[in-house]
Amino acid sequence: NAGVTQTPKFRVLKTGQSMTLLCAQDMNHEYMYWYRQDPGMGLRLIHYSVGEGTTAKGEVPDGYNVSRLKKQNFLLGLESAAPSQTSVYFCASSYSRDYSNQPQHFGDGTRLSIL
Amino acid sequence: ILNVEQSPQSLHVQEGDSTNFTCSFPSSNFYALHWYRWETAKSPEALFVMTLNGDEKKKGRISATLNTKEGYSYLYIKGSQPEDSATYLCARPDTGTASKLTFGTGTRLQVTL
């Protein structure tokens, strides 16, 4: 059982380059989330999705776009990478039933460096 | 945006010691309180999801209590072991959309022999 899988695990970009981070889950979860984790800041929500074809902004959405074309996949895009986006990115998913009571299941993270 | 605070920021105990730390959160419009354990170089894993005032949950040597009226939760570890070394995160669902979590910055626990 793979759970939540993130690709790639590491990436180095130059300022202005674009890239897409992929998150895939095999638990048939409705909800999916993208977080970034920075020292001293904890996990901050970038964007989230409550179902296929729907996305919404989280706490720190600027500079990122997302898409949820298939229920099992949630893509995070950086159109023009900036050094401030150097971070560790985590994807998570959860069931929709009794939503506030459902724990989130996390991927292993993607470490992204922008030079 | 909710304000979820955790204390202490870090904690260093010896093997066998019992320890506890605190998560404070706004008590209004409460839905649930989540606890996660996050080992270095791994992903956060859910420990507990607590919903009722006075709730107490236990998993092995780790337990948690919840006070929704005053807005705090305690996590206890009895007889700490080196494998308990991790960052412990608490999180509260957003009042607007209950699926969104606001995380505290965590308590980093180091257990030495």
PDB file of N, CA and C in Angstrom, chain A residues 1 4-5 8-10 21-23 26 30-31 39-40 43-44 52 71 78 80 82 87 94-95 104 110:
ATOM      1  N   ASN A   1       0.848  -1.188   0.000  1.00  0.00           N
ATOM      2  CA  ASN A   1       0.000   0.000   0.000  1.00  0.00           C
ATOM      3  C   ASN A   1       0.880   1.232   0.000  1.00  0.00           C
ATOM      4  N   VAL A   4       0.550   7.951   0.120  1.00  0.00           N
ATOM      5  CA  VAL A   4       0.729   9.204  -0.599  1.00  0.00           C
ATOM      6  C   VAL A   4       2.153   9.241  -1.140  1.00  0.00           C
ATOM      7  N   THR A   5       2.274   9.407  -2.443  1.00  0.00           N
ATOM      8  CA  THR A   5       3.585   9.400  -3.097  1.00  0.00           C
ATOM      9  C   THR A   5       3.846  10.734  -3.754  1.00  0.00           C
ATOM     10  N   PRO A   8       9.153  14.929  -7.730  1.00  0.00           N
ATOM     11  CA  PRO A   8      10.362  14.226  -7.307  1.00  0.00           C
ATOM     12  C   PRO A   8      10.597  14.384  -5.809  1.00  0.00           C
ATOM     13  N   LYS A   9      11.650  13.786  -5.305  1.00  0.00           N
ATOM     14  CA  LYS A   9      12.013  13.938  -3.904  1.00  0.00           C
ATOM     15  C   LYS A   9      12.937  15.131  -3.689  1.00  0.00           C
ATOM     16  N   PHE A  10      13.742  15.427  -4.669  1.00  0.00           N
ATOM     17  CA  PHE A  10      14.665  16.563  -4.585  1.00  0.00           C
ATOM     18  C   PHE A  10      14.696  17.269  -5.941  1.00  0.00           C
ATOM     19  N   LEU A  21       5.226  19.691  -9.242  1.00  0.00           N
ATOM     20  CA  LEU A  21       5.360  18.616  -8.262  1.00  0.00           C
ATOM     21  C   LEU A  21       4.100  17.763  -8.332  1.00  0.00           C
ATOM     22  N   LEU A  22       4.314  16.453  -8.321  1.00  0.00           N
ATOM     23  CA  LEU A  22       3.184  15.534  -8.428  1.00  0.00           C
ATOM     24  C   LEU A  22       2.928  14.839  -7.106  1.00  0.00           C
ATOM     25  N   CYS A  23       1.665  14.768  -6.738  1.00  0.00           N
ATOM     26  CA  CYS A  23       1.235  14.004  -5.576  1.00  0.00           C
ATOM     27  C   CYS A  23       0.195  12.990  -6.024  1.00  0.00           C
ATOM     28  N   ASP A  26      -3.411   6.557  -3.228  1.00  0.00           N
ATOM     29  CA  ASP A  26      -4.155   5.363  -3.643  1.00  0.00           C
ATOM     30  C   ASP A  26      -5.174   4.944  -2.593  1.00  0.00           C
ATOM     31  N   GLU A  30     -10.973  11.977  -0.834  1.00  0.00           N
ATOM     32  CA  GLU A  30     -11.544  13.123  -1.542  1.00  0.00           C
ATOM     33  C   GLU A  30     -10.662  14.361  -1.403  1.00  0.00           C
ATOM     34  N   TYR A  31     -10.149  14.570  -0.195  1.00  0.00           N
ATOM     35  CA  TYR A  31      -9.439  15.823   0.086  1.00  0.00           C
ATOM     36  C   TYR A  31      -7.941  15.640  -0.116  1.00  0.00           C
ATOM     37  N   PRO A  39      11.787  26.536   8.259  1.00  0.00           N
ATOM     38  CA  PRO A  39      12.272  26.573   9.646  1.00  0.00           C
ATOM     39  C   PRO A  39      11.543  27.620  10.476  1.00  0.00           C
ATOM     40  N   GLY A  40      11.060  27.202  11.637  1.00  0.00           N
ATOM     41  CA  GLY A  40      10.402  28.125  12.549  1.00  0.00           C
ATOM     42  C   GLY A  40       8.989  28.512  12.159  1.00  0.00           C
ATOM     43  N   LEU A  43       4.135  23.887   9.320  1.00  0.00           N
ATOM     44  CA  LEU A  43       3.493  23.544   8.041  1.00  0.00           C
ATOM     45  C   LEU A  43       2.458  24.611   7.687  1.00  0.00           C
ATOM     46  N   ARG A  44       2.569  25.159   6.482  1.00  0.00           N
ATOM     47  CA  ARG A  44       1.605  26.171   6.038  1.00  0.00           C
ATOM     48  C   ARG A  44       0.918  25.694   4.765  1.00  0.00           C
ATOM     49  N   GLU A  52     -12.274  16.040  -7.095  1.00  0.00           N
ATOM     50  CA  GLU A  52     -11.797  16.129  -8.476  1.00  0.00           C
ATOM     51  C   GLU A  52     -12.361  17.370  -9.152  1.00  0.00           C
ATOM     52  N   LYS A  71      -8.961  12.263  -9.387  1.00  0.00           N
ATOM     53  CA  LYS A  71      -9.157  12.194  -7.946  1.00  0.00           C
ATOM     54  C   LYS A  71      -7.873  11.805  -7.217  1.00  0.00           C
ATOM     55  N   LEU A  78       4.921  25.651 -10.074  1.00  0.00           N
ATOM     56  CA  LEU A  78       5.596  26.919  -9.879  1.00  0.00           C
ATOM     57  C   LEU A  78       5.864  27.461 -11.282  1.00  0.00           C
ATOM     58  N   SER A  80       7.144  30.526 -12.218  1.00  0.00           N
ATOM     59  CA  SER A  80       8.404  31.257 -12.310  1.00  0.00           C
ATOM     60  C   SER A  80       9.042  31.225 -10.921  1.00  0.00           C
ATOM     61  N   ALA A  82      11.083  31.406  -7.533  1.00  0.00           N
ATOM     62  CA  ALA A  82      11.812  32.467  -6.842  1.00  0.00           C
ATOM     63  C   ALA A  82      12.549  31.873  -5.649  1.00  0.00           C
ATOM     64  N   SER A  87      12.057  25.470  -0.156  1.00  0.00           N
ATOM     65  CA  SER A  87      11.317  24.924   0.974  1.00  0.00           C
ATOM     66  C   SER A  87      11.216  23.407   0.827  1.00  0.00           C
ATOM     67  N   SER A  94      -6.937  13.166   2.831  1.00  0.00           N
ATOM     68  CA  SER A  94      -7.795  12.680   3.912  1.00  0.00           C
ATOM     69  C   SER A  94      -9.171  12.331   3.361  1.00  0.00           C
ATOM     70  N   TYR A  95      -9.911  11.537   4.136  1.00  0.00           N
ATOM     71  CA  TYR A  95     -11.287  11.216   3.802  1.00  0.00           C
ATOM     72  C   TYR A  95     -12.163  12.446   3.973  1.00  0.00           C
ATOM     73  N   GLN A 104      -4.893  13.497   8.482  1.00  0.00           N
ATOM     74  CA  GLN A 104      -4.299  13.649   7.157  1.00  0.00           C
ATOM     75  C   GLN A 104      -3.126  12.688   7.021  1.00  0.00           C
ATOM     76  N   THR A 110       9.020  16.859  -0.778  1.00  0.00           N
ATOM     77  CA  THR A 110       9.915  17.214  -1.888  1.00  0.00           C
ATOM     78  C   THR A 110      10.754  18.382  -1.421  1.00  0.00           C
TER      79      THR A 110
END
